[in-house]
Coordinates of C-alpha atoms and ligand atoms in Angstrom, one line a residue:
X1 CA 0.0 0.0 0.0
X2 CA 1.6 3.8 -1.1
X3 CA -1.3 6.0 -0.2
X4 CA 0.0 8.7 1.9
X5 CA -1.5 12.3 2.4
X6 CA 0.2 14.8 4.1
X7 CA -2.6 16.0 6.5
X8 CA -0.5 18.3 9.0
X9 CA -3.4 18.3 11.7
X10 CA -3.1 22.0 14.1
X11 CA -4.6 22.0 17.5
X12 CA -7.3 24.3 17.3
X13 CA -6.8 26.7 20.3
X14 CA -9.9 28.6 22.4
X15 CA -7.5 31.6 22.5
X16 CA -8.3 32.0 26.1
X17 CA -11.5 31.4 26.6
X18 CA -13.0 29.2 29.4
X19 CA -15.7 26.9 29.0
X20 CA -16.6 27.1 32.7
X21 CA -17.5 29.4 35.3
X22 CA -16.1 28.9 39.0
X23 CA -20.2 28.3 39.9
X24 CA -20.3 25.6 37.5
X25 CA -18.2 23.4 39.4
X26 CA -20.0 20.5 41.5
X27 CA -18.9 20.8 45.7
X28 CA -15.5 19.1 46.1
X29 CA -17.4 16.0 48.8
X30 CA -18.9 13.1 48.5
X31 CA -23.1 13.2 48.2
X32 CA -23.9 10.6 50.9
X33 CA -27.3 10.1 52.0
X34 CA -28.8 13.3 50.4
X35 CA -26.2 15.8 50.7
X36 CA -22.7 16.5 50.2
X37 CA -20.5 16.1 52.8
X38 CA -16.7 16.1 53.4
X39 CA -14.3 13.0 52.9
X40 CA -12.6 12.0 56.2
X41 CA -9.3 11.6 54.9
X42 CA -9.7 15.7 54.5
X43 CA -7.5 15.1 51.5
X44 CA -8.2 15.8 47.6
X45 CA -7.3 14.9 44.3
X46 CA -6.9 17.5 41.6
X47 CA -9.1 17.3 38.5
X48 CA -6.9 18.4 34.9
X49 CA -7.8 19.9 32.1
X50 CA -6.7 17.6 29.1
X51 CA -6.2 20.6 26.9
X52 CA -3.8 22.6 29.2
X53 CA -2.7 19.7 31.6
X54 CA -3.5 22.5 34.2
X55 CA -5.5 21.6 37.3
X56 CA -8.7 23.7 37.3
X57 CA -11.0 22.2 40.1
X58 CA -10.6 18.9 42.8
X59 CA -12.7 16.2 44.3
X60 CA -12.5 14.7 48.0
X61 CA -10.2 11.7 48.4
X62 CA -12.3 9.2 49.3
X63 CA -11.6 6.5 52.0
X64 CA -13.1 2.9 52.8
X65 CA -14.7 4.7 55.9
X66 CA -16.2 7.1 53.6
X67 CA -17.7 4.2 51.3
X68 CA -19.1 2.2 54.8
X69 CA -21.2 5.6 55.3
X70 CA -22.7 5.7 52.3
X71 CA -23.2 1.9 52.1
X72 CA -25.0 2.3 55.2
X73 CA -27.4 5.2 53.5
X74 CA -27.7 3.0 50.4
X75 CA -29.2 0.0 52.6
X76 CA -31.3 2.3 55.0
X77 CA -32.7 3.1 51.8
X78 CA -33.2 0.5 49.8
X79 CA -36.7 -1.0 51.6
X80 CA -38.7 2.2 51.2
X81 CA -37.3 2.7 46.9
X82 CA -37.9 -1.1 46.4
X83 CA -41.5 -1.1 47.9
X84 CA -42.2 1.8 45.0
X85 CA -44.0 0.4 42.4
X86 CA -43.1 0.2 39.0
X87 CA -45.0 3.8 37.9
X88 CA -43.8 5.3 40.6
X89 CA -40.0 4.5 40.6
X90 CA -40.9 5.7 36.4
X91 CA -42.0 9.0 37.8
X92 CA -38.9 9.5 39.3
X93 CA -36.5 8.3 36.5
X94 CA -38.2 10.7 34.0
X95 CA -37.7 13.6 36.2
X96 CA -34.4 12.4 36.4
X97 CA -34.0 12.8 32.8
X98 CA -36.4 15.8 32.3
X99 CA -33.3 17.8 35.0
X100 CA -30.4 16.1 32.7
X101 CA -31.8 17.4 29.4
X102 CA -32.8 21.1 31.4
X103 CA -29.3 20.9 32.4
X104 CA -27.6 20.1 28.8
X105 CA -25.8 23.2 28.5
X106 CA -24.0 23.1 31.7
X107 CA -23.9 19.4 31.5
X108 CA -21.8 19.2 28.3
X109 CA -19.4 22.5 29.1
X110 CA -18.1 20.6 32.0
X111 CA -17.7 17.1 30.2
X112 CA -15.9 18.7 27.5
X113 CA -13.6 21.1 30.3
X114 CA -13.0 17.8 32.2
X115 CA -12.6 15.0 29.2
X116 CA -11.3 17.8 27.1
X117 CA -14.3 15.8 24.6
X118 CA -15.7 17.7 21.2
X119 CA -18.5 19.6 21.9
X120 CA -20.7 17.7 19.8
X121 CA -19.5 14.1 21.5
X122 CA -20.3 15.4 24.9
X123 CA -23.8 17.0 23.9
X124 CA -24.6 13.2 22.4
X125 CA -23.0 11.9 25.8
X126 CA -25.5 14.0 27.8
X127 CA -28.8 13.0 25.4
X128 CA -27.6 9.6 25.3
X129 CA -27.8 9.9 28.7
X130 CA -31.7 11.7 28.8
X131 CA -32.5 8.5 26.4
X132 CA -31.2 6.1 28.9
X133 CA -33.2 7.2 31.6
X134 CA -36.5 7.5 30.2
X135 CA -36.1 3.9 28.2
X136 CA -35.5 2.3 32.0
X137 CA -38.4 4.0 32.9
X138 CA -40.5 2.4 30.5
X139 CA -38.7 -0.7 30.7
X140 CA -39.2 -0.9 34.3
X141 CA -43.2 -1.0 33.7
X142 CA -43.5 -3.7 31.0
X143 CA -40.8 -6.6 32.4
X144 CA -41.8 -9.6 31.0
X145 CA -41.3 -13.1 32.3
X146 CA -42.6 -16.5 32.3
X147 CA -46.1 -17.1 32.9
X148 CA -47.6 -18.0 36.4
X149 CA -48.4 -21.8 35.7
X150 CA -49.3 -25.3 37.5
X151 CA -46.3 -26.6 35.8
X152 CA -46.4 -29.2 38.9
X153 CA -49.7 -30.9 39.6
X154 CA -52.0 -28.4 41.9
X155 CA -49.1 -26.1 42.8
X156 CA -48.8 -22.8 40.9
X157 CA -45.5 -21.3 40.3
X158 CA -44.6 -17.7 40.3
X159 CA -41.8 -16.3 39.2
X160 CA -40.8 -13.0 40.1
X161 CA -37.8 -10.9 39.7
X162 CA -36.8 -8.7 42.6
X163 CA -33.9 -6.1 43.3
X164 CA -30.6 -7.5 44.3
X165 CA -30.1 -4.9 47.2
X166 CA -27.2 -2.6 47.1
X167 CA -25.1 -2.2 44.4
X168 CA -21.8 -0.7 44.1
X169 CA -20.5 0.9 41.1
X170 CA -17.1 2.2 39.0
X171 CA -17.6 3.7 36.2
X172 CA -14.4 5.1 34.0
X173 CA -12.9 8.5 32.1
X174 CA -14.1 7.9 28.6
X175 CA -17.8 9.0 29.0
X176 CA -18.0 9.7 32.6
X177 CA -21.8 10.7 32.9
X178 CA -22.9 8.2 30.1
X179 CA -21.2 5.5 31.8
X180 CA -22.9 6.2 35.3
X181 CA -26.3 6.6 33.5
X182 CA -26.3 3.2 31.9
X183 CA -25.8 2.0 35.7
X184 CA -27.6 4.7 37.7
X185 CA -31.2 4.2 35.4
X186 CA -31.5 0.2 35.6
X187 CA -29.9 -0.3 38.5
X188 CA -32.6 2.4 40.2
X189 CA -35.3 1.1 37.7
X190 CA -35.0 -2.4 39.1
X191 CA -35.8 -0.9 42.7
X192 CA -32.0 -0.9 44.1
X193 CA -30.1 1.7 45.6
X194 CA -26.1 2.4 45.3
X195 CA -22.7 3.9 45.5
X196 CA -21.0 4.8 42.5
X197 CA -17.2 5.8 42.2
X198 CA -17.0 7.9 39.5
X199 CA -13.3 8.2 37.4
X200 CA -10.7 10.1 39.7
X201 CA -9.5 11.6 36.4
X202 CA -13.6 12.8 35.4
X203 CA -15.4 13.4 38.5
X204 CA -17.3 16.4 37.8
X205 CA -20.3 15.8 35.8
X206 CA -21.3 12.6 38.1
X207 CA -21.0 15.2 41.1
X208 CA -23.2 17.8 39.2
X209 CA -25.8 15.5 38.1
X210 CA -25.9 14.2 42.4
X211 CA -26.4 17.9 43.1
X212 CA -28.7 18.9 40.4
X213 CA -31.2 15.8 41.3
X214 CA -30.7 15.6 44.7
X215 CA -34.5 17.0 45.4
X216 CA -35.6 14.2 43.0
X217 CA -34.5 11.3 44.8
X218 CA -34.8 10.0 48.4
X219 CA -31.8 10.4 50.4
X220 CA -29.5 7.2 50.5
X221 CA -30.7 6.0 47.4
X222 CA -27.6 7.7 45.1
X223 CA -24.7 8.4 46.9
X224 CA -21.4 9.0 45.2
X225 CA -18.1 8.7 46.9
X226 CA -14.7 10.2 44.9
X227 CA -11.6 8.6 45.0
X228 CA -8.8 6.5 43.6
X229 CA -10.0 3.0 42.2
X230 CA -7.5 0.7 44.9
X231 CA -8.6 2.1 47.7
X232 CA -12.9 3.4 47.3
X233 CA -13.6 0.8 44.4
X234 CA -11.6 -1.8 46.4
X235 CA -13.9 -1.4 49.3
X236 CA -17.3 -1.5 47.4
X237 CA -16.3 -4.8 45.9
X238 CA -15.3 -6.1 49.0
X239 CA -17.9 -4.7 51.2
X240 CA -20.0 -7.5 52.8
X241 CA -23.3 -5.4 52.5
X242 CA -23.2 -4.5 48.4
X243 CA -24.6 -7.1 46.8
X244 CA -23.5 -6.7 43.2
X245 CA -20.0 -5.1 42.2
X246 CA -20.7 -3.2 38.5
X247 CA -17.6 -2.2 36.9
X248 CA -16.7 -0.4 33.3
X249 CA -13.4 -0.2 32.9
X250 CA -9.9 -2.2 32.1
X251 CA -9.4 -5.4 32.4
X252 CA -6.9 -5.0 35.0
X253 CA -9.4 -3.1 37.5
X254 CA -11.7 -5.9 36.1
X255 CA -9.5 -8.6 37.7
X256 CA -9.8 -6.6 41.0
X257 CA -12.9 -6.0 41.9
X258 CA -13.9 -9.8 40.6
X259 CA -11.0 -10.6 43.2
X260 CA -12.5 -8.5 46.0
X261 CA -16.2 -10.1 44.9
X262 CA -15.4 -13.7 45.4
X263 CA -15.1 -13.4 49.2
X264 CA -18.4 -12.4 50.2
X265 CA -19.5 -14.5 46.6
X266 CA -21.4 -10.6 45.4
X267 CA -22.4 -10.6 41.8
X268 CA -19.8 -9.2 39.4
X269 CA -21.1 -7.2 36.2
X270 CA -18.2 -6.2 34.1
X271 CA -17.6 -4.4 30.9
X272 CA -14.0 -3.7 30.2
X273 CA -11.7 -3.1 27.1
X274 CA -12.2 -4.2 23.1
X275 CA -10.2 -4.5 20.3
X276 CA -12.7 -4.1 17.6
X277 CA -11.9 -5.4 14.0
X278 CA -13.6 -4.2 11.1
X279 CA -13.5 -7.0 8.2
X280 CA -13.7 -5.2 4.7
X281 CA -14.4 -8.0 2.0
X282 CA -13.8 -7.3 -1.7
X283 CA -17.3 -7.0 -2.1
X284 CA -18.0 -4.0 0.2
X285 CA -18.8 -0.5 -0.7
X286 CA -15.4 0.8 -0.1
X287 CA -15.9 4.5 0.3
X288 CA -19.0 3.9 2.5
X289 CA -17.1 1.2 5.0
X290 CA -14.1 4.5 5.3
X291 CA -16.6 6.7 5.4
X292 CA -18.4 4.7 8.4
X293 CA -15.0 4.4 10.0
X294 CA -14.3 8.2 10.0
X295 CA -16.6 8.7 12.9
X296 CA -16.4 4.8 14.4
X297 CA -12.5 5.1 14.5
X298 CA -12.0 7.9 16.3
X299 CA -15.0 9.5 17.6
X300 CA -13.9 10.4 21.3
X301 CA -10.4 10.6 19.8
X302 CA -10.7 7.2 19.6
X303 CA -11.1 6.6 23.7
X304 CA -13.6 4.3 23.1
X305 CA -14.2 0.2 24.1
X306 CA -16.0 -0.4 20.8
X307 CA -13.8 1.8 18.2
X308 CA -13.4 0.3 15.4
X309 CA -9.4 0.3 15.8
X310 CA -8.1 -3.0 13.3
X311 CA -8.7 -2.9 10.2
X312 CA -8.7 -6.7 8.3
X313 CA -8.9 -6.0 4.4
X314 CA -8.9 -8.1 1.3
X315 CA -5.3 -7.6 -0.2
X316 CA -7.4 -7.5 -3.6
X317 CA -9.0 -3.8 -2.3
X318 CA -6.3 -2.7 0.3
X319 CA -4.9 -0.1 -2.0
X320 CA -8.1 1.4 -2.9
X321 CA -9.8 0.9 0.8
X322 CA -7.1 2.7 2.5
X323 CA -6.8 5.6 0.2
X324 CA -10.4 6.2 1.0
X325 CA -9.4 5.9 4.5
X326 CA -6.9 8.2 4.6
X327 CA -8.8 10.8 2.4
X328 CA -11.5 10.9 5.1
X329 CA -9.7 10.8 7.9
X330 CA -7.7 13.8 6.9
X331 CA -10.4 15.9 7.1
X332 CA -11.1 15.7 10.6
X333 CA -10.5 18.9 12.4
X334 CA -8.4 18.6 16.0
X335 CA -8.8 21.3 18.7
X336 CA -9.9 22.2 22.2
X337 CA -13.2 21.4 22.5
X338 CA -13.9 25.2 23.8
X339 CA -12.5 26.5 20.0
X340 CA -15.8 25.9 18.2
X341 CA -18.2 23.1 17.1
X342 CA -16.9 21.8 14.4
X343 CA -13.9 20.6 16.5
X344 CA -13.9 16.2 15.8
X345 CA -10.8 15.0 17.9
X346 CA -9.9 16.6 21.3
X347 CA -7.2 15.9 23.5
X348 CA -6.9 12.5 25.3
X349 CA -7.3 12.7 28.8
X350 CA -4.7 12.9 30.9
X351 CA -0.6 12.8 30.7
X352 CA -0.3 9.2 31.7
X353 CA -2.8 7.8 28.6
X354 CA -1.2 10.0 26.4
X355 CA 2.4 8.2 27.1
X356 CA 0.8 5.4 26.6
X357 CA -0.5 6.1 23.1
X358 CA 2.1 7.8 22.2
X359 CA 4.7 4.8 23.3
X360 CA 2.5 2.1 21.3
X361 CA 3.1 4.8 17.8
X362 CA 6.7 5.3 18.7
X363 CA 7.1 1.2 19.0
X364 CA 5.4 0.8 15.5
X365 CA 7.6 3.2 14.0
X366 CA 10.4 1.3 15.6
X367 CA 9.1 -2.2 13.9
X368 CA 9.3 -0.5 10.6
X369 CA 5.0 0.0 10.4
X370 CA 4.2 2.8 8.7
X371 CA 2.0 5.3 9.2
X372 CA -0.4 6.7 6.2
X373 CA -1.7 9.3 8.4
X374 CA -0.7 11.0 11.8
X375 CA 1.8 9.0 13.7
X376 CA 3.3 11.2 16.3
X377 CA 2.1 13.4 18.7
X378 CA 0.8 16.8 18.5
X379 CA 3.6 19.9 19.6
X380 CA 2.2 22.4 22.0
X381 CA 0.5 22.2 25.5
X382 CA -2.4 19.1 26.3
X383 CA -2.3 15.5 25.5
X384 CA -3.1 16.0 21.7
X385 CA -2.6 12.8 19.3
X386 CA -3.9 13.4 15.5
X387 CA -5.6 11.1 14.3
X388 CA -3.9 8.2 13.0
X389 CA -3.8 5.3 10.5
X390 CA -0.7 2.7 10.2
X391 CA -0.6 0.4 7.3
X392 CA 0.4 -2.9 6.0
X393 CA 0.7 -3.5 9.6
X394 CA 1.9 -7.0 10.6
X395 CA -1.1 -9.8 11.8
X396 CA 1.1 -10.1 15.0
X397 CA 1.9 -6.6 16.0
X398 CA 1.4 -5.1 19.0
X399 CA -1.0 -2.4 17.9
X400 CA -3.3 -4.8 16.4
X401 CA -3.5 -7.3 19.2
X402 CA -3.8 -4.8 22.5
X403 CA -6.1 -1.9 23.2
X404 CA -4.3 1.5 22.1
X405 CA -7.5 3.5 23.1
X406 CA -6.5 6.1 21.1
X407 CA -7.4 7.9 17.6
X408 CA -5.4 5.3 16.2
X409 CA -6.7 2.5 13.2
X410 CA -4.3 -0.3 12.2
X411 CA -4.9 -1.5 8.6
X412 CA -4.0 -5.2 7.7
X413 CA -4.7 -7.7 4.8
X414 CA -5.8 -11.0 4.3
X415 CA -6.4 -13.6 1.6
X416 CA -9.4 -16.0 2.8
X417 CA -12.7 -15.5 4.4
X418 CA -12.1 -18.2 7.1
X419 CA -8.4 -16.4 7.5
X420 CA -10.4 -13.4 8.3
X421 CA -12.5 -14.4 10.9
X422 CA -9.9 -17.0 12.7
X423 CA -7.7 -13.5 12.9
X424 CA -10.5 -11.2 13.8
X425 CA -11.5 -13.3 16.8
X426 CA -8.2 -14.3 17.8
X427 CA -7.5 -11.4 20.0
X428 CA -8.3 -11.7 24.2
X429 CA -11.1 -9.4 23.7
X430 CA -14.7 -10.2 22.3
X431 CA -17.1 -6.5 23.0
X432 CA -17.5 -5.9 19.4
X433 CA -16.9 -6.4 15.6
X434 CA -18.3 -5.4 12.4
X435 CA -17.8 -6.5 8.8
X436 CA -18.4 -4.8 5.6
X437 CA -20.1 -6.6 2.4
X438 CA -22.5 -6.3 0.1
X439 CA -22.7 -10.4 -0.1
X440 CA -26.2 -11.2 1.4
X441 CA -25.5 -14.4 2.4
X442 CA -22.1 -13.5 3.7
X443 CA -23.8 -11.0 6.0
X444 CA -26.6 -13.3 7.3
X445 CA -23.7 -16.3 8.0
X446 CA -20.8 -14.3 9.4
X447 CA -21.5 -12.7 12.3
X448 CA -22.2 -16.4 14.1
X449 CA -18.9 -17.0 13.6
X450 CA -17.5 -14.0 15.1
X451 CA -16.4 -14.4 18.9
X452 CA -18.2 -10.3 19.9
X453 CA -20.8 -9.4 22.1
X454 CA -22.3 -7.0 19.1
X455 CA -21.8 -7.3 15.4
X456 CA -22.4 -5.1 12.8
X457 CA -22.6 -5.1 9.4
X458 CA -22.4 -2.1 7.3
X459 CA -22.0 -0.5 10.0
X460 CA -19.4 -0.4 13.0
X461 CA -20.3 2.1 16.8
X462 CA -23.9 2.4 16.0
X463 CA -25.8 2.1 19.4
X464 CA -29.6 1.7 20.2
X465 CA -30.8 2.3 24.1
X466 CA -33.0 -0.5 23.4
X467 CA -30.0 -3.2 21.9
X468 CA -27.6 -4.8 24.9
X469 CA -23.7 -3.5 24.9
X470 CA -21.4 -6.0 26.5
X471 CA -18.2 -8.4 25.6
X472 CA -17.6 -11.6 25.6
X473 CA -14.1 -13.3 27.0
X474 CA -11.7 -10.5 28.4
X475 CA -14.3 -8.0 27.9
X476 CA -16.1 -9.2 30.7
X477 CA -19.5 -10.0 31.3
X478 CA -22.9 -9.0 31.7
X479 CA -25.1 -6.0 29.5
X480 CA -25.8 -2.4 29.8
X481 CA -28.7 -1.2 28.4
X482 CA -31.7 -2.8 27.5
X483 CA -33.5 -4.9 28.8
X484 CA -30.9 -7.4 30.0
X485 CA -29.7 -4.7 31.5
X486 CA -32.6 -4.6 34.4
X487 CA -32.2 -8.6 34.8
X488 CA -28.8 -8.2 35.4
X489 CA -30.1 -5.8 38.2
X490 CA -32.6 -8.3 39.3
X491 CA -32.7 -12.0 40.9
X492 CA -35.5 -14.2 40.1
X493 CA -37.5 -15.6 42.1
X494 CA -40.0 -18.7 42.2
X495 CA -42.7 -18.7 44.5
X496 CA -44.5 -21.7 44.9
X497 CA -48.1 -22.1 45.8
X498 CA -50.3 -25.3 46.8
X499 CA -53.7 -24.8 45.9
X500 CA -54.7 -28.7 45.6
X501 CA -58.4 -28.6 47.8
X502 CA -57.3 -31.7 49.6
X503 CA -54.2 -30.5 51.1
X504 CA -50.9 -32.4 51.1
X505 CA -48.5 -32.5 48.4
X506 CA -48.1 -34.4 44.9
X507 CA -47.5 -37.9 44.7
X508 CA -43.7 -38.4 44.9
X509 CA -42.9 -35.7 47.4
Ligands
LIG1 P1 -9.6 1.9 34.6 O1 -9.8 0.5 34.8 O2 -8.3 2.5 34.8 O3 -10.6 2.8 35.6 C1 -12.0 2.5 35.6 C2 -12.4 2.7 37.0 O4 -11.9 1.7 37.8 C3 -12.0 4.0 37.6 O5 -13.0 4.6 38.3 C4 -10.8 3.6 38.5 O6 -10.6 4.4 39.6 C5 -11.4 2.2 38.9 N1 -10.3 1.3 39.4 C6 -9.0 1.2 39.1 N2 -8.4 0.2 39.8 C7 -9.4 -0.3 40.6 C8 -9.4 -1.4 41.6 N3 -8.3 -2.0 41.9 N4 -10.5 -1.7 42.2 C9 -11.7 -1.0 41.9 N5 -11.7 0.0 41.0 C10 -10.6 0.3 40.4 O7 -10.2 2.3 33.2 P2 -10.2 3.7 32.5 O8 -8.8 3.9 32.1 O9 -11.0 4.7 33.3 O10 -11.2 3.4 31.2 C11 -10.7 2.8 30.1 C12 -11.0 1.4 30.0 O11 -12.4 1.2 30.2 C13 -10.7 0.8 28.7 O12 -10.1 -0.5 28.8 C14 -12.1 0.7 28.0 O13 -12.1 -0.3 27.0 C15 -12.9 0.4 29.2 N6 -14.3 0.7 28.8 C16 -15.2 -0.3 28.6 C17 -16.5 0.0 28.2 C18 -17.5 -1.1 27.9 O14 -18.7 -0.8 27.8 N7 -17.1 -2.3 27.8 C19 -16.9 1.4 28.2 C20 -16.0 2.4 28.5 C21 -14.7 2.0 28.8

């Protein structure tokens, strides 16, 4: 492959101007049983803006002792939510989502201050969010189940799902008040309560959605606690009284909090890293399949578990494919978020990921992979990386088996169909895939055969409220949205009732 365009991307600067106000900020405590109050460790953590890597606000350090307070609001709380019914616990959620959507504005100026995000991804973060509580709160009305029966002779069975209790929750930096909606709105829907962790690194917009709804909910039945993952996560998975341990994040924290679980045997739900490939068969509307990629590749600057990062094409199109690629990819625009709308690809978000991108492009330039686009870091203050694409990159290579997490697609070939898909699935990962061919019967057999909690097909990072989102293998296990979502939030229960008019039980018992 020769396509190369030089594309020399230029942070776009705000020239100065703030996307915040000092009143904007959330209060730097923990929100524990209906109000904010102050960490005991009396210690904080600095928040950082991505574009600048200048602190601009801080959150409370949170210690265990903090997390055993608000466990103990969480289960004061949890009888009175859970005896709610259905319409009632609705009411509430749409409110909840009625504030969010008031608050879109402030909501999406300090998203994109904290994540250093794009305008336009944080303003989808925040309706994604709106859309995620009012689907719960339909979906919490109309749970279906199997029908009451006498599938044993005069006793009727009755199954019913309840709440699991207390749940504790972790939720990460890439989409910090998206994440903690997809938790917060079933895990509430399903009548428990909880204590979410948000990402030390993203804090704020979890803390300002706590204060802006606090006169919406009950006291105990949200509490947030800030802090580093070791030490507040660590607790809440080891915490005798949480009953369910929810996690979105790496593998490695994944591992942890499992760990921490197993003692007191709590439920684990956990939805960690991906390693997307994107098969494009000789068959597929090239300049579409780039043209989907564009945004799938490296929307969020590419911080994302289900970006479509590995590229597997036929050798027969790879010339052609990738310069489509590259031609699209050039023309996304890289700035601070606060230097206009049009802005596609922001900073990443802190020092420590950009090394680590960085170090994975400066590895691959090492092994001789080339890149067609991008490559190197951005000069100038913030954690800026332009977007990227390397080519004829090696089936084996580092970049295309680990998560870069970056705005970074890896382009490789291959020669059979079977090939493909033994490739594609032969990473540790399995959130999500997609495949691009205009060969019906390709499309219909394919995606049984690849190892991914969601495939698409013509398509790659297209999400419905209404469609589960979880992995498979190392990307852990159970489903946001949807409604698997609320039975992951629920236990089922069979209740069992003799009505046989002569009393007794069955024959045989
Ligand atoms: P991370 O694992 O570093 O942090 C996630 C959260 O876990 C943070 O709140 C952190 O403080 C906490 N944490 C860290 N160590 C912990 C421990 N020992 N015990 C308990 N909690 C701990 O991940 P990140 O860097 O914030 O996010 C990026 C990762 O998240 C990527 O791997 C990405 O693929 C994954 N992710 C997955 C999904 C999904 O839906 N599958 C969505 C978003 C992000």
């Amino acid at each position: 492959m020769t396509t190369s365009v030089s594309a020399p991307f230029e942070i776009r600067r705000s020239e100065g101007s703030s996307l915040l106000a000092q009143d904007d900020l959330p209060p730097e405590q923990h929100f524990i049983d209906g109000e904010f109050r102050p960490g005991g460790s009396g210690r904080f953590i600095d928040v950082v803006d991505p574009c600048t890597g200048s602190a601009f606000a801080r959150v409370a350090e949170g210690t265990a002792a903090d997390v055993d307070v608000a466990v103990t609001a969480a289960r004061a709380a949890q009888p009175a939510w859970r005896a709610l019914t259905p319409k009632d616990r609705a009411e509430v959620l749409l409110k909840l989502a009625d504030r969010i959507e008031e608050n879109t504005d402030l909501l999406v100026r300090l998203e994109s201050a904290n994540a250093g995000k794009p305008l336009a991804v944080s303003r989808d973060d925040i309706s994604s969010s709106v859309d995620t509580f009012r689907f719960m709160a339909g979906a919490a009305r109309s749970i279906t189940s199997q029908a009451a029966g006498d599938y044993t002779a005069d006793h009727l069975s009755v199954i019913v799902r309840e709440p699991l209790g207390v749940i504790g929750v972790v939720t990460p930096w890439n989409y910090p008040l998206l994440m903690a909606a997809w938790k917060v709105a079933p895990i509430l829907a399903a009548g428990n309560t909880l204590v979410l962790k948000p990402s030390e690194q993203t804090p704020l917009t979890t803390l300002k959605f706590a204060e802006l709804v606090a006169d919406l909910l009950p006291a105990g039945v949200l509490n947030i606690v800030t802090g580093y993952g070791p030490e507040v996560g660590g607790r809440l998975s080891v915490h005798p009284d949480i009953d369910m341990i929810a996690l979105t994040g790496s593998v490695a924290s994944g591992r942890a909090v499992a760990k921490g679980a197993a003692e007191s045997l709590k439920r684990v739900h956990l939805e960690l890293g991906g390693k997307a490939p994107v098969i494009v068969f000789p068959d597929a509307d090239l300049a579409a399949a780039a043209a989907s990629l564009r945004a799938a590749g490296y929307w969020n600057s590419g911080q994302e578990c289900g970006a479509a990062c590995r590229v597997l094409v036929h050798s027969s199109v790879a010339e052609e494919f990738v310069g489509h690629l590259v031609r699209e990819v050039s023309t996304l625009v890289v700035g601070e978020p606060g230097a206009g709308d049009d802005v596609e690809i922001g900073p990443l978000v802190s020092k420590a990921h950009f090394d680590r991108v960085t170090g994975y492009l400066e590895r691959a330039a090492s092994a001789g992979i080339r890149a067609a686009l991008g490559g190197a870091p951005l000069h100038g203050p913030g954690f800026f990386v332009p977007p990227t694409v390397l080519v004829d990159v090696p089936g084996d290579a580092e970049v295309t088996r680990e998560e870069i997490f970056g705005p970074v697609i890896t382009v490789e070939t291959f020669e059979e169909e079977d090939e493909a898909i033994r490739r594609a699935n032969d990473v540790p990962y399995g959130l999500a895939a997609s495949m691009f061919t205009e060969n019906s019967r390709r499309a219909l057999d394919l995606p049984g055969k690849l190892d991914f909690g969601t495939v698409w097909v013509n398509s790659h990072l297209v999400l419905a409220t209404e469609a589960p989102w979880g992995g498979f293998k190392g990307s852990g296990y159970g489903r946001d949205l949807s409604l698997y979502a609320l039975d992951d939030y629920s236990r089922t229960k069979h209740v069992m009732h003799n009505h046989g008019r002569s009393g007794g039980t069955p024959s045989g018992l």
